[in-house]
Each structure stands twice: as structure tokens, then as C-alpha cells.
Coordinates of C-alpha atoms and ligand atoms in Angstrom, one line a residue:
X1 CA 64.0 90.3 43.9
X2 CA 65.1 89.7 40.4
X3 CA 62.2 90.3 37.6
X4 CA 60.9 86.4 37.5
X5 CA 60.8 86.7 41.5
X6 CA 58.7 90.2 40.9
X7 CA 56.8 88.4 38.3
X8 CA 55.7 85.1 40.5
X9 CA 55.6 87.3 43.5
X10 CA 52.8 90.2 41.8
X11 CA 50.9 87.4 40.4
X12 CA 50.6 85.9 43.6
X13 CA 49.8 89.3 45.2
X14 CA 47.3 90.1 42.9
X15 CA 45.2 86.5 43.2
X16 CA 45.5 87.4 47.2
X17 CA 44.0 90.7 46.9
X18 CA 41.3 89.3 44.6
X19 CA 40.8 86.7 47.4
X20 CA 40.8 89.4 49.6
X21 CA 37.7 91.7 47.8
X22 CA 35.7 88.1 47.4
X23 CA 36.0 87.0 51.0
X24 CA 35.5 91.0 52.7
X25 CA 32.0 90.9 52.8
X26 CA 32.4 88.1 55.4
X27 CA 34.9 89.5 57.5
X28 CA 34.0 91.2 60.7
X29 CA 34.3 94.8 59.6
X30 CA 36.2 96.0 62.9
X31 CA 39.0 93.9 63.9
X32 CA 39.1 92.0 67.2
X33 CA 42.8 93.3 68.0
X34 CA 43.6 94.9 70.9
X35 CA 46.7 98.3 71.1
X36 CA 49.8 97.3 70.5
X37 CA 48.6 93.5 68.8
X38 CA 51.5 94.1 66.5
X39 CA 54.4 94.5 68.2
X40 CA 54.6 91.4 69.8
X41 CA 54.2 89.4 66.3
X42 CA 56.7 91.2 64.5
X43 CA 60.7 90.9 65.2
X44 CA 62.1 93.9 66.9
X45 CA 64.8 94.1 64.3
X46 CA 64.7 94.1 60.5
X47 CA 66.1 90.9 59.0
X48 CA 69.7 90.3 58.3
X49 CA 69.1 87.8 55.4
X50 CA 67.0 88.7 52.8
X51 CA 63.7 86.8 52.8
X52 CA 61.4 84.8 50.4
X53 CA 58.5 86.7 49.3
X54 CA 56.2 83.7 50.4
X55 CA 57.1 84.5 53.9
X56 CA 56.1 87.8 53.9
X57 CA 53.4 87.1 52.0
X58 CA 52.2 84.9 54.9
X59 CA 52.7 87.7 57.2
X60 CA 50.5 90.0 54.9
X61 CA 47.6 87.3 55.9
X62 CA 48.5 86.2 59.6
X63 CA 49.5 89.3 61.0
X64 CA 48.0 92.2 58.7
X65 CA 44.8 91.5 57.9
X66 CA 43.8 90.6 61.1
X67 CA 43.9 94.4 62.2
X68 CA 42.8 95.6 59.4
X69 CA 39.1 97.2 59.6
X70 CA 37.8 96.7 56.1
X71 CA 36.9 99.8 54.3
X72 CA 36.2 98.0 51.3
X73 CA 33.1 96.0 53.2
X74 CA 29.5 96.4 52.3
X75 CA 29.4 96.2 56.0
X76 CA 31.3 99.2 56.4
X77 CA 28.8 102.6 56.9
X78 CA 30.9 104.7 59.0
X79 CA 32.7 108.3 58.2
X80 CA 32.6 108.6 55.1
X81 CA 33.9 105.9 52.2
X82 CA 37.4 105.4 51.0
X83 CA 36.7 103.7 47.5
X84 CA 39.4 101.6 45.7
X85 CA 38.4 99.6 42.6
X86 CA 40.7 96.9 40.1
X87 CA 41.8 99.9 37.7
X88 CA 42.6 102.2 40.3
X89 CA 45.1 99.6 41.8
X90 CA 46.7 99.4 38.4
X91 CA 46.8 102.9 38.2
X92 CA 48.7 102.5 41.0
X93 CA 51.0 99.8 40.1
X94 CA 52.1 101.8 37.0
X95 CA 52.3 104.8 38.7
X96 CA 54.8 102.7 41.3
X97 CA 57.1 101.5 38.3
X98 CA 57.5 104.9 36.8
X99 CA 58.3 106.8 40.2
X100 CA 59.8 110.1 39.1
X101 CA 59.4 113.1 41.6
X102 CA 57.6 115.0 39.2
X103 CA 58.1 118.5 40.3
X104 CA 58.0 120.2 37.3
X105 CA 57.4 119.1 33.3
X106 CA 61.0 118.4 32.2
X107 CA 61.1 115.7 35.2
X108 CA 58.6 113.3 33.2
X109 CA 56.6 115.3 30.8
X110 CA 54.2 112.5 30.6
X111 CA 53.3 112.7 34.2
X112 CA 52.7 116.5 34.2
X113 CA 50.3 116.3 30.5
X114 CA 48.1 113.7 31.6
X115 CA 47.5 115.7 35.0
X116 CA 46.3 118.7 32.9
X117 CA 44.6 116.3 30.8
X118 CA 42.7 115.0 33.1
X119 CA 42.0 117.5 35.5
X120 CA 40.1 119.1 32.5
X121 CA 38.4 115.7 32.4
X122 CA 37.4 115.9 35.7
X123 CA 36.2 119.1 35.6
X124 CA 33.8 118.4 32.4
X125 CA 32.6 115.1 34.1
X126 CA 31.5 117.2 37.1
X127 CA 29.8 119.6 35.1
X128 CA 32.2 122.5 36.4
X129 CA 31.9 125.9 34.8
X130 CA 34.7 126.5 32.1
X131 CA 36.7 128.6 34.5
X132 CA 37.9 126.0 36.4
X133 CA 39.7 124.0 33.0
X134 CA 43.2 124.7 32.3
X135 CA 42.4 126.1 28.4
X136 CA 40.1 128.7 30.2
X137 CA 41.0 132.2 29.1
X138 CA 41.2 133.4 33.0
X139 CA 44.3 130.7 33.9
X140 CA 42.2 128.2 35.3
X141 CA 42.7 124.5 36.5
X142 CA 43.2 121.8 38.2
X143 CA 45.9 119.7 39.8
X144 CA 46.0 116.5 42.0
X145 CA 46.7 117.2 46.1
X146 CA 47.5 114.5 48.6
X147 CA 44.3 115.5 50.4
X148 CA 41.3 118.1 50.8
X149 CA 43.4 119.1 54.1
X150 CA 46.4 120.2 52.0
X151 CA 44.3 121.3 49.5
X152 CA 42.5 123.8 51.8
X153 CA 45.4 124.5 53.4
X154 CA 47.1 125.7 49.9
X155 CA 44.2 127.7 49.4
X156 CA 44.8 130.0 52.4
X157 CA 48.2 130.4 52.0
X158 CA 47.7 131.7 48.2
X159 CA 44.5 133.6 49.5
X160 CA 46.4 135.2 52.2
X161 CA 49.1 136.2 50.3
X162 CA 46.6 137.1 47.0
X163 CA 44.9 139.4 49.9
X164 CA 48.3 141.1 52.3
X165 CA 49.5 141.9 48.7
X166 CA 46.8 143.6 47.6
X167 CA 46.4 146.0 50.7
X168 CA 50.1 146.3 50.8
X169 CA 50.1 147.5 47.2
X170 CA 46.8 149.7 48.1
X171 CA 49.4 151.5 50.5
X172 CA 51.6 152.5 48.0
X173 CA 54.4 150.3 49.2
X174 CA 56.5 148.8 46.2
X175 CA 57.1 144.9 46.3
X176 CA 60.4 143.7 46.8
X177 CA 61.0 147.2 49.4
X178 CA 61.6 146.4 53.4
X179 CA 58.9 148.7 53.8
X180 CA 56.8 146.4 51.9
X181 CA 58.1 142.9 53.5
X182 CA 57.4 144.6 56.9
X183 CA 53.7 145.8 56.2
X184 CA 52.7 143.1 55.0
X185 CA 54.3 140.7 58.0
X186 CA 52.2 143.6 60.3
X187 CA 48.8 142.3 58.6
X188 CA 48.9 139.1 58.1
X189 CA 47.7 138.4 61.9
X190 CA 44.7 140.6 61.4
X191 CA 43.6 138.3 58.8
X192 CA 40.8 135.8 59.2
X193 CA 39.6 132.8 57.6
X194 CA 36.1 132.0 58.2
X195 CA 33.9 128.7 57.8
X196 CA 30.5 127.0 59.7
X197 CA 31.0 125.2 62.7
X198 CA 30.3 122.3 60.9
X199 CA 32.8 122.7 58.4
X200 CA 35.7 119.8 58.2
X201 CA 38.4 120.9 61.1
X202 CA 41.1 121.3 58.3
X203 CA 39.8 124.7 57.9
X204 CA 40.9 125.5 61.1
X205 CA 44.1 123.9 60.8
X206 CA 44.5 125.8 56.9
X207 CA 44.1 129.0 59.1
X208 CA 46.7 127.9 61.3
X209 CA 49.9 126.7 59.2
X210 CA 48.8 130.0 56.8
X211 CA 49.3 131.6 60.3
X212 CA 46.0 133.7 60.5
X213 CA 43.2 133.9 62.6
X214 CA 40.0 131.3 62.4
X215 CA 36.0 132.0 63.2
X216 CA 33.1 129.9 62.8
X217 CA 29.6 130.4 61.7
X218 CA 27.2 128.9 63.6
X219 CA 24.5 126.5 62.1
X220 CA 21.7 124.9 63.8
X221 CA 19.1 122.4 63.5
X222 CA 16.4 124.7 62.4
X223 CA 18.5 125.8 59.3
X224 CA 19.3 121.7 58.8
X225 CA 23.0 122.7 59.9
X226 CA 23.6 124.5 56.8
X227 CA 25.7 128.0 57.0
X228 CA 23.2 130.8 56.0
X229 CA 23.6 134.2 55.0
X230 CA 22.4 136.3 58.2
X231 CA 24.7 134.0 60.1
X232 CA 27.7 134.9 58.1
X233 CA 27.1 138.3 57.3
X234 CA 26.7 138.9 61.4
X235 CA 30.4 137.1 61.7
X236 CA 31.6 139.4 59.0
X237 CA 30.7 142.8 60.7
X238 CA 32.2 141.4 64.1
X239 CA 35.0 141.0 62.0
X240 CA 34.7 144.6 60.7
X241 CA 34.3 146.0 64.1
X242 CA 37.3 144.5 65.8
X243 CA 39.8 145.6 63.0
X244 CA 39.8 142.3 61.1
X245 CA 40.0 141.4 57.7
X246 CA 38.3 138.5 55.9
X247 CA 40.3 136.9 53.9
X248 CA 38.9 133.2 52.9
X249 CA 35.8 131.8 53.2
X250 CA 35.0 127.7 53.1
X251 CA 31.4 127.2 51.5
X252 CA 31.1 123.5 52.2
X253 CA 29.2 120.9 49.8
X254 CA 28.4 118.2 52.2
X255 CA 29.7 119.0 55.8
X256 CA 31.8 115.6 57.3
X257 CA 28.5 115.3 59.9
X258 CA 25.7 115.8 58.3
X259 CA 26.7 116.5 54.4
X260 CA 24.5 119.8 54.8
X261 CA 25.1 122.2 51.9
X262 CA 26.1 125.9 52.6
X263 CA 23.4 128.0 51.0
X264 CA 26.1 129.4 48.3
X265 CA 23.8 131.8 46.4
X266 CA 22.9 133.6 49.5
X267 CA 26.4 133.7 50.8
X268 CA 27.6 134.6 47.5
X269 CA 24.9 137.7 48.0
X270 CA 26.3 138.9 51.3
X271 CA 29.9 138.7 50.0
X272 CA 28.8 141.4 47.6
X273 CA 27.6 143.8 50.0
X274 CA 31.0 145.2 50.6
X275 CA 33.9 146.0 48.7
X276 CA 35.7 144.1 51.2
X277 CA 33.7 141.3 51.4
X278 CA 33.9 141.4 47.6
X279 CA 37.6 140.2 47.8
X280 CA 37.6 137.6 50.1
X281 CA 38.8 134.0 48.9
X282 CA 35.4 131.7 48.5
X283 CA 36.7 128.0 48.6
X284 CA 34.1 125.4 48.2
X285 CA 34.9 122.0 49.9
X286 CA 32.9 119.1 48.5
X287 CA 35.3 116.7 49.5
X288 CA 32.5 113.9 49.6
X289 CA 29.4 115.0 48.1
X290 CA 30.9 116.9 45.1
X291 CA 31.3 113.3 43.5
X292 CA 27.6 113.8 43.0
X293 CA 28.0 116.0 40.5
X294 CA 29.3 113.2 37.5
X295 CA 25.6 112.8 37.6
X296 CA 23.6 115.1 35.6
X297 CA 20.4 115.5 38.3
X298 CA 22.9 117.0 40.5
X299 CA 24.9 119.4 38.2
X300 CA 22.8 122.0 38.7
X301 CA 24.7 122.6 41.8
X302 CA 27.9 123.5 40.2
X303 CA 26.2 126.8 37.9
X304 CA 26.7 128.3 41.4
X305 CA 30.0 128.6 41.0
X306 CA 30.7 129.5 38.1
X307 CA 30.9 133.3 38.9
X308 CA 32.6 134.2 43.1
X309 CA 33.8 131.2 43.8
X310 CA 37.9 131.2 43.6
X311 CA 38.4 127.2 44.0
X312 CA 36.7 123.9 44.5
X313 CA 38.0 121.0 45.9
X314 CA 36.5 116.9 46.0
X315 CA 38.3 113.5 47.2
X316 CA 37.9 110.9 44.3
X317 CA 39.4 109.0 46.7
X318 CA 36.1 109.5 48.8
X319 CA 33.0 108.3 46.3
X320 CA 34.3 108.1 42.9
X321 CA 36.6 105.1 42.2
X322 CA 39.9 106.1 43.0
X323 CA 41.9 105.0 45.6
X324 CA 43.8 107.3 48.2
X325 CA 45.2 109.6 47.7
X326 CA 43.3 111.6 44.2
X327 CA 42.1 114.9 46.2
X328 CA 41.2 117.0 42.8
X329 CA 42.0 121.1 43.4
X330 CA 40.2 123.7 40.6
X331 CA 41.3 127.2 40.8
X332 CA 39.9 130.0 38.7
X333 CA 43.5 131.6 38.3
X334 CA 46.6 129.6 38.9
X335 CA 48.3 132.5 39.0
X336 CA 47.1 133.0 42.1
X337 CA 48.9 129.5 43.2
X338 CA 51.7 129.7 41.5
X339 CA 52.5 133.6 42.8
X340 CA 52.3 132.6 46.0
X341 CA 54.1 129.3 46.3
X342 CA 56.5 130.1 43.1
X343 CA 60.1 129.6 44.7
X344 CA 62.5 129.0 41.6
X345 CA 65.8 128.0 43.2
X346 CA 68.6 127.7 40.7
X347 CA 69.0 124.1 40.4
X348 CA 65.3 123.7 39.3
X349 CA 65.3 125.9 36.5
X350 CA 65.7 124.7 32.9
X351 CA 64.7 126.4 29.7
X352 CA 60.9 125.1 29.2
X353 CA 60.1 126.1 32.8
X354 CA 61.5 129.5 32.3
X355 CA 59.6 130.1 29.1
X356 CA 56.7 129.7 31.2
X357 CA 55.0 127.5 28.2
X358 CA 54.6 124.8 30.2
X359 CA 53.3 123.7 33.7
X360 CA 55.0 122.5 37.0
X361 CA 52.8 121.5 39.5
X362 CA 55.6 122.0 42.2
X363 CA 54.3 125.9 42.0
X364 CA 51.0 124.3 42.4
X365 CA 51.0 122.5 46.0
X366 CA 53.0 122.5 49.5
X367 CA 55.3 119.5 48.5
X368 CA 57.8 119.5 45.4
X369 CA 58.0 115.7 44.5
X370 CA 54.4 114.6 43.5
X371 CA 53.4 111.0 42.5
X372 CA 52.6 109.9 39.2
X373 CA 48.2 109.6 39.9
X374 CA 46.7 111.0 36.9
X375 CA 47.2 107.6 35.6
X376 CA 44.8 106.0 38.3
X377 CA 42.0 108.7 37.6
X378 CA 42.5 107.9 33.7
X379 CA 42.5 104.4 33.9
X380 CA 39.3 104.5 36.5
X381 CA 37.6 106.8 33.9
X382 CA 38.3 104.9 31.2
X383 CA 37.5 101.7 32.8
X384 CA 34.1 102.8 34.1
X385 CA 33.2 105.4 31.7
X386 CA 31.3 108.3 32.6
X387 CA 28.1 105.9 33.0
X388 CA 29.9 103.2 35.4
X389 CA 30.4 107.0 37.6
X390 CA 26.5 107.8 37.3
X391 CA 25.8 104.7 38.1
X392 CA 28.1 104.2 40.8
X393 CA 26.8 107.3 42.6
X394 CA 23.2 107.1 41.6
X395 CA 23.2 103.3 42.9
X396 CA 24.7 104.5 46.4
X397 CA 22.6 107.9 46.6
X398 CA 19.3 105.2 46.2
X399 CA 20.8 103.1 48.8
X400 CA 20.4 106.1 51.3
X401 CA 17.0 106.5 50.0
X402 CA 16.5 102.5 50.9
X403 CA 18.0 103.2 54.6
X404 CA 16.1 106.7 55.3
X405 CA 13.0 104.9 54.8
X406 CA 13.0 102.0 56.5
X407 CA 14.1 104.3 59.3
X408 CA 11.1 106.3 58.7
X409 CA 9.5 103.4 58.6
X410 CA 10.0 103.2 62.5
X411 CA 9.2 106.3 63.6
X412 CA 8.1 104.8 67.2
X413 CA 11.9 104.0 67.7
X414 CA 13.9 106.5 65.7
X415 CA 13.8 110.1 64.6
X416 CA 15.8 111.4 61.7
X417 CA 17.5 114.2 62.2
X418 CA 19.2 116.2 59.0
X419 CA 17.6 115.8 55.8
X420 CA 18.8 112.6 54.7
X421 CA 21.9 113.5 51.4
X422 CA 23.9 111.9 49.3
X423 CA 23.4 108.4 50.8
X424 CA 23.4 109.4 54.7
X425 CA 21.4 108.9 57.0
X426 CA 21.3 110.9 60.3
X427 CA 19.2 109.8 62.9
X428 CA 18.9 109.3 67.0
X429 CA 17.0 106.7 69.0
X430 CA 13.7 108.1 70.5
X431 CA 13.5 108.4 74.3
X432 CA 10.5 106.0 74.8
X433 CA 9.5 108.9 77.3
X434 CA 9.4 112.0 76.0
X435 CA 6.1 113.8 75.3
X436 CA 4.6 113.9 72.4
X437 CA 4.4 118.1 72.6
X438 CA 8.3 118.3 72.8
X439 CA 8.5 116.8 69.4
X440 CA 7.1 120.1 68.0
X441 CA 10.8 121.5 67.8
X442 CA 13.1 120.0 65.6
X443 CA 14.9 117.3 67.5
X444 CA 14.8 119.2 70.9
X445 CA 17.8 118.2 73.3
X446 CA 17.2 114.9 75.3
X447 CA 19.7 113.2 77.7
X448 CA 17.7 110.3 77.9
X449 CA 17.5 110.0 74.0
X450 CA 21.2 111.0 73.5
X451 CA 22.5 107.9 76.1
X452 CA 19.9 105.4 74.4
X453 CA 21.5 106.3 71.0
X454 CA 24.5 106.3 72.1
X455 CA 24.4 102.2 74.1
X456 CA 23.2 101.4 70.6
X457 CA 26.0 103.0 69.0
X458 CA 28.7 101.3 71.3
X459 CA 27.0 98.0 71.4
X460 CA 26.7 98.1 67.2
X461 CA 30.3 98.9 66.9
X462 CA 31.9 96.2 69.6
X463 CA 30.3 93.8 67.7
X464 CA 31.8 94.6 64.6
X465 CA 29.3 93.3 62.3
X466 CA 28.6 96.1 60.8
X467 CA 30.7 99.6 61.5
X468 CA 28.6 103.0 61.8
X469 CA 29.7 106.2 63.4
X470 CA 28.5 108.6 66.0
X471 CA 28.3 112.4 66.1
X472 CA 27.2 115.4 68.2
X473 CA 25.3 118.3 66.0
X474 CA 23.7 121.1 68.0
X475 CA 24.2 119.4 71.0
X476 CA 22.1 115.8 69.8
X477 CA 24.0 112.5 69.5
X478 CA 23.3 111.0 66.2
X479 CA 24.0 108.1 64.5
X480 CA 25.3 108.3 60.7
X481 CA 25.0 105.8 58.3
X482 CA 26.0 105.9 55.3
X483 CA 27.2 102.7 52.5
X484 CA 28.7 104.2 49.2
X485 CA 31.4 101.8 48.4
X486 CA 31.7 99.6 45.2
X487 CA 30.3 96.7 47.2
X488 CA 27.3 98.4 48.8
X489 CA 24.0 96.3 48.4
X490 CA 20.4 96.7 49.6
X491 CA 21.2 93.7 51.1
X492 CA 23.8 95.1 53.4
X493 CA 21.7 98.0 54.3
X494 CA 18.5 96.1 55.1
X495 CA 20.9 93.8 57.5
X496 CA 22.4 96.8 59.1
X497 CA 18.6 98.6 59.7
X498 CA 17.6 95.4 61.4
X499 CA 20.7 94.8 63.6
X500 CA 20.2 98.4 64.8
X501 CA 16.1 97.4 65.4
X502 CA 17.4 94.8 67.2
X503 CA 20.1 96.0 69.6
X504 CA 17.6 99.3 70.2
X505 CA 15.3 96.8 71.2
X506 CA 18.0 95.2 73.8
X507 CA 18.8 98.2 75.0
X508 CA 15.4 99.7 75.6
X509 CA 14.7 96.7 77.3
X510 CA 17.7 96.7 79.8
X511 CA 16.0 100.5 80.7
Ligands
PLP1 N1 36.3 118.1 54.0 C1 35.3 117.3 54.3 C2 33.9 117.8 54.0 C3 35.5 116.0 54.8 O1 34.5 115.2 55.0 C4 36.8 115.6 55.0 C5 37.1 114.2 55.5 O2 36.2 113.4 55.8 C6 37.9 116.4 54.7 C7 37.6 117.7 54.2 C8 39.3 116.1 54.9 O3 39.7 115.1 54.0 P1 41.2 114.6 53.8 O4 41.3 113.4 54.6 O5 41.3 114.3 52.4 O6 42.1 115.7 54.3

């Protein structure tokens, strides 16, 4: 493709995906394919000849979007959103036509600057203590991950290794000494990592690639499935009693089924009650909600973390703006990072590096190579400006509000289950049955209530006009809802409340 190709070829592109944003709201939000659709529609072999960009344009639309499901719908209310706006996709496009590896700052120092640069942005637009910016005095800041998976992941590995070098050192044993290499390699198994059990499974899977051992808190209905205090300090002297050390802890901001909070104060309390305790790694995950925190009512939230909390993670690419992948990472001390994951082959290093004046974010994450998406964040705060954020969230936090009450608004056919946050909405289908004494405990356990809800569910979602997901908390099936993309409308969420009045009604009736 020769530049007046490219240039006929993006222009056409970019009217398609325009036509593609305009026309979404009328697309069935799950596609009508069936596995393995593809296969059959696309040649088993790559093409000898080189083709016209019009004919695989016309693949993009008769083959592609037909098994896509539309994220980007204001008919789309399941998991939780993947946003994507106009100035995030040129973010992109730049980002594509400047493709360095960036590994470290002499590979494109550009790439690197803006990073810091707008990190720190990020961090001031959340309302994050100081800590967590890169001119903080204690080494703070923040750097762009492909995901809150490898960003929790990271975490552990730096936490173990910021923890098996302390005790090793407590020893006496001199880094860089066998004696040293083969102490530590004896404790790292009796380390731990501890979360709720309604923290995001990549907890579990951090634990395992930083090859340590994983325990859950439980939560419950009663405590609105948020981890408490008494919970996790009676986890923490199990721990003690079987010879295991604590090493991490995963506070969550707005768990993946219920966006319950972890009560962080009183965590933070416990974790002081030992000198132990006092040095275990606290990573807070707010992978969703903590894009709530670009509006001011909900800032308040973040003063917690400005003292025992080591690092904070949030998607952009989640709520706010930014397509996938923009997972934002703070840490209190980088140097905590960068000792653990600092490898400085001789082919990397170059005079600027090894002054140590400036940054490489290689030292930073799991993968060398990093993509240019700094520039997507910028341009998407830029574009919107810190009141297009508010506004965004605010508008999509109220549309919640909208759904939580008309669903209140039936409470002969539905029962909400967690406190309704941050624009979700967790509720079950009432069993038409049940007395009215039961209802005295919070959402007691009901077969006949968790098959109704969940017909609804399967009947909603094979439909495909609207898409919604199902979950099991404390052994209830619920139903989440939840619209917080750039196209969300009352409109949208009145339509979905009534198609899921009227298929309850079908399937109550059937009973
Ligand atoms: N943490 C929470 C609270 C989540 O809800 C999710 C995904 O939904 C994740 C972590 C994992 O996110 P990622 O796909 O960026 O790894």
C-alpha cells in the first residue's frame, strides 16, 4: 500500500467506523453466529497476490461484524464496560505510525516523557495523594500496563521480592552470597498473598506466576460482600499459626461482581497490629470503580490511601475514555519496581540509562517493548477535559440510580441484592412463593428464586437485544446490570428494565 492507497484506504476506514458507532445502537448486541462461523468464510490460506483494500474492507463488514458482540452499544450492560471514544482511536493511530519498542528513554524519549507526564496527570485528576506522582519526594509514580492482571501480577513479584529480601537481610545473609540466593529460594513458598473471595481471580493468578501461596477472605451478604477487618485479621493469624508469611494484600475498590468496596480504614487498622502485618504489600485494585474518582463527590475515597497503601491500579480502558489497553499502575516507590525487575543486560545499556537521570519503563513492567499509549490518554484528556470525565462518569453513575429504582420500583418481582454502586445494579427475581418471614435475612438462599432468575437471564441474553450478565455471590444467582459506555441513555436503560419485566412475566407464567 503506497501512501495515496493508505490515504484513500484510512479515509474510507474511518467514514466505516463512524458508520459503524451511528448504526450500533441498532444492532443486536450479541451476534447470531454459531462456533467456528469463521472458518468456513475465510480461505484456508493467506493470499498469494496482494489484494485491493476494498476487498478486505468488504470482509471487515460481511464477515467481521457479523460476530462481533458490540461493546460499544447502549444495549450492552454486561461485565463491566470497555469504553473507546474518537480521540482515543487517534491516539491510537498515532501511536501505530510511531511504533518504537519503547523499553527504555533513549528508544523514543518522547514516548517515555509523555508517560511520566501523564501518569502525573492521572493521578491529579483522580485526586490521588502526592505519593503516587513521579516528582514525589518518596520515588513515586505511575506507568501504563497492558492490564490490571499484569499489573497485579507485577505487584507481587516486586512485593515478594521487596519482602524475601528483607527477611533474608534480617538473617544476616549478604546479597549477592549463595547463602543468600538459597535462603531466600527456601522462603519464598512460605509466602502468601491474600485477597476477598470476591476479589478479581487475577489475584490468584499474580500469586501463582510470583510463585507463592494464595488465601481468600471471605465476605458475605450481611457485610454487602465487602472484605472486613475481623475477617482478615482471623486469615492473618491462620497464617501466623501455620508458619506463613503475608506478604501482599489486594484491597479492592469495586469487586468484578458486585463493585463492593473493601473497608480500607479498617483493614489498614489491622495491618498495624503487628510488625509483620506492618510490612505486607497493600495493593488497591479499582480497576472499574476507581474512574470514579475524576469526580470530586467521590475523591474522598482516595485520602485513604494516602498513608499504607504501596500501589493502586484502574483500567481507563474500563470507564474513562480510553480504549484497551490504558491499565494505569501508581506505586509509592518505584524503587521497589525497578529493584525487583531491573535486569540490565549489556546491549541495553547506554549512558542516560546508566546515569539513572532518566526513566525506562522496561524496569517498570513484565514485558520490555511497550506501545506508544500515553498519547491516547493525552489526547482523550485533552479532548474531553477534566469536565467531559465528570460528566461522563456522573452521567453513567445516575443512570444506575435510574435502573436501581425502577427496580425498586417492583419490589413484587425483584429484590436487590448489593447496594446498588457505581452504575450497577445487582438484583434476583423473587420466588413468587417464598414467605414473607424469610425475607427478614438478607437475600436468604432460594432454589426456586435462583432458577427463575436465572430462565430470565438465559432467555434475555439469546435474544440479544440487550446483553446483561449473571453471577453467583454467597450462593444467590444475581443478575448485574450495569450501562456506563459513551452511548448509555435513560432510554436504553428504561428499554432494558422493561424487557426484563416482561420476560420475568413469561417466565413466571410458564411456572
Ligand atoms: N480487577 C477487577 C476489579 C476487574 O473487574 C477486572 C476485570 O473485569 C480485573 C481486575 C481484570 O482486568 P484486566 O482485564 O485488565 O486484567
Amino acid at each position: 500500500m503506497d501512501r495515496e492507497q493508505f490515504r484513500a484506504a484510512a479515509h474510507s476506514a474511518i467514514d466505516d467506523i463512524i458508520n459503524y458507532f451511528d448504526t450500533v445502537p441498532e444492532r443486536r448486541v450479541l451476534p447470531a453466529v454459531d462456533p467456528g462461523y469463521l472458518r468456513p468464510l475465510i480461505p484456508e490460506n493467506p493470499p498469494t497476490e496482494a489484494e485491493s483494500w476494498a476487498q478486505i474492507q468488504e470482509d471487515v463488514d460481511s464477515k467481521i461484524k457479523p460476530g462481533l458482540t458490540h461493546w460499544q452499544s447502549p444495549n450492552f450492560m454486561a461485565y463491566y464496560p470497555a469504553n473507546v471514544t474518537y480521540p482515543s482511536i487517534l491516539g491510537e493511530m498515532y501511536s501505530a505510525a510511531f511504533t518504537a519498542p519503547a523499553f527504555n528513554w533513549l528508544c523514543s524519549p518522547a514516548c517515555t516523557e509523555l508517560e511520566t507526564i501523564v501518569m502525573d496527570w492521572v493521578a491529579r485528576a483522580l485526586g490521588l495523594p502526592e505519593c503516587f506522582l513521579s516528582t514525589s519526594k518518596n520515588l513515586g509514580g505511575g506507568v501504563i500496563q497492558n492490564s490490571a492482571s499484569d499489573a497485579i501480577a507485577t505487584m507481587m513479584v516486586a512485593a515478594r521480592e521487596r519482602r524475601v529480601r528483607e527477611m533474608v537481610l534480617a538473617e544476616g545473609h549478604k546479597e549477592g552470597t549463595t547463602e543468600y540466593e538459597e535462603r531466600k529460594m527456601d522462603l519464598q513458598p512460605r509466602l502468601v498473598a491474600i485477597a476477598s473471595d470476591q476479589t478479581h481471580s487475577s489475584a490468584a493468578k499474580g500469586a501463582l506466576i510470583a510463585g507463592t501461596r494464595f488465601r481468600s477472605v471471605m465476605t458475605g451478604l450481611e457485610h454487602n460482600m465487602e472484605m472486613t477487618a475481623s475477617r482478615l485479621r482471623k486469615v492473618l493469624e491462620k497464617c501466623d499459626r501455620d508458619g506463613l508469611t503475608p506478604y501482599h494484600l489486594t484491597m479492592t475498590f469495586g469487586t468484578t461482581n458486585t463493585c463492593s468496596v473493601d473497608r480500607f480504614a479498617e483493614i489498614k487498622a489491622v495491618l498495624q497490629e503487628k510488625p509483620a502485618w506492618q510490612r505486607i504489600w497493600v495493593h488497591v485494585d479499582a480497576a472499574y470503580a476507581g474512574a470514579s474518582l475524576v469526580a470530586d463527590e467521590w475523591q474522598y475515597i482516595a485520602k485513604d490511601f494516602a498513608e499504607g497503601v504501596d500501589s493502586f491500579n484502574m483500567n481507563m480502558h474500563k470507564w474513562l475514555l480510553v480504549n484497551f489497553d490504558a491499565s494505569v499502575l501508581f506505586v509509592r516507590n518505584r524503587l521497589d519496581l525497578t529493584n525487583a525487575l531491573d535486569i540490565n543486560p549489556t546491549y541495553m545499556r547506554n549512558p542516560y540509562s546508566d546515569m539513572g537521570t532518566v526513566i525506562d519503563y522496561r524496569n517498570w513492567s513484565i514485558s520490555l517493548g511497550r506501545r506508544f499509549r500515553a498519547l491516547k490518554i493525552w489526547f482523550v484528556m485533552r479532548s474531553y477535559g477534566l469536565n467531559g470525565m465528570k460528566a461522563h462518569i456522573r452521567k453513567t453513575i445516575e443512570l444506575g440510580n435510574v435502573f436501581a429504582e425502577l427496580v425498586r420500583g417492583r419490589s413484587d418481582l425483584f429484590e436487590i441484592v448489593t447496594k446498588p454502586a457505581f452504575g450497577l445494579t445487582v438484583f434476583r427475581i423473587k420466588n413468587p412463593q417464598a414467605s414473607r418471614e424469610s425475607s427478614a435475612a438478607i437475600c436468604p438462599k432460594d432454589e426456586v428464586a435462583d432458577g427463575i432468575t436465572k430462565k430470565v437471564y438465559e432467555l434475555i441474553n439469546s435474544r440479544g437485544e440487550i446483553f446483561i450478565t449473571s453471577t453467583v455471590i454467597d450462593g444467590v444467582y444475581v443478575i448485574r446490570v450495569v450501562s456506563a459506555n459513551p452511548m448509555a441513555e435513560e432510554k436504553y436503560v428504561r428499554n432494558a428494565f422493561n424487557i426484563i419485566v416482561r420476560t420475568t412475566d413469561e417466565v413466571l407464567q410458564q411456572k
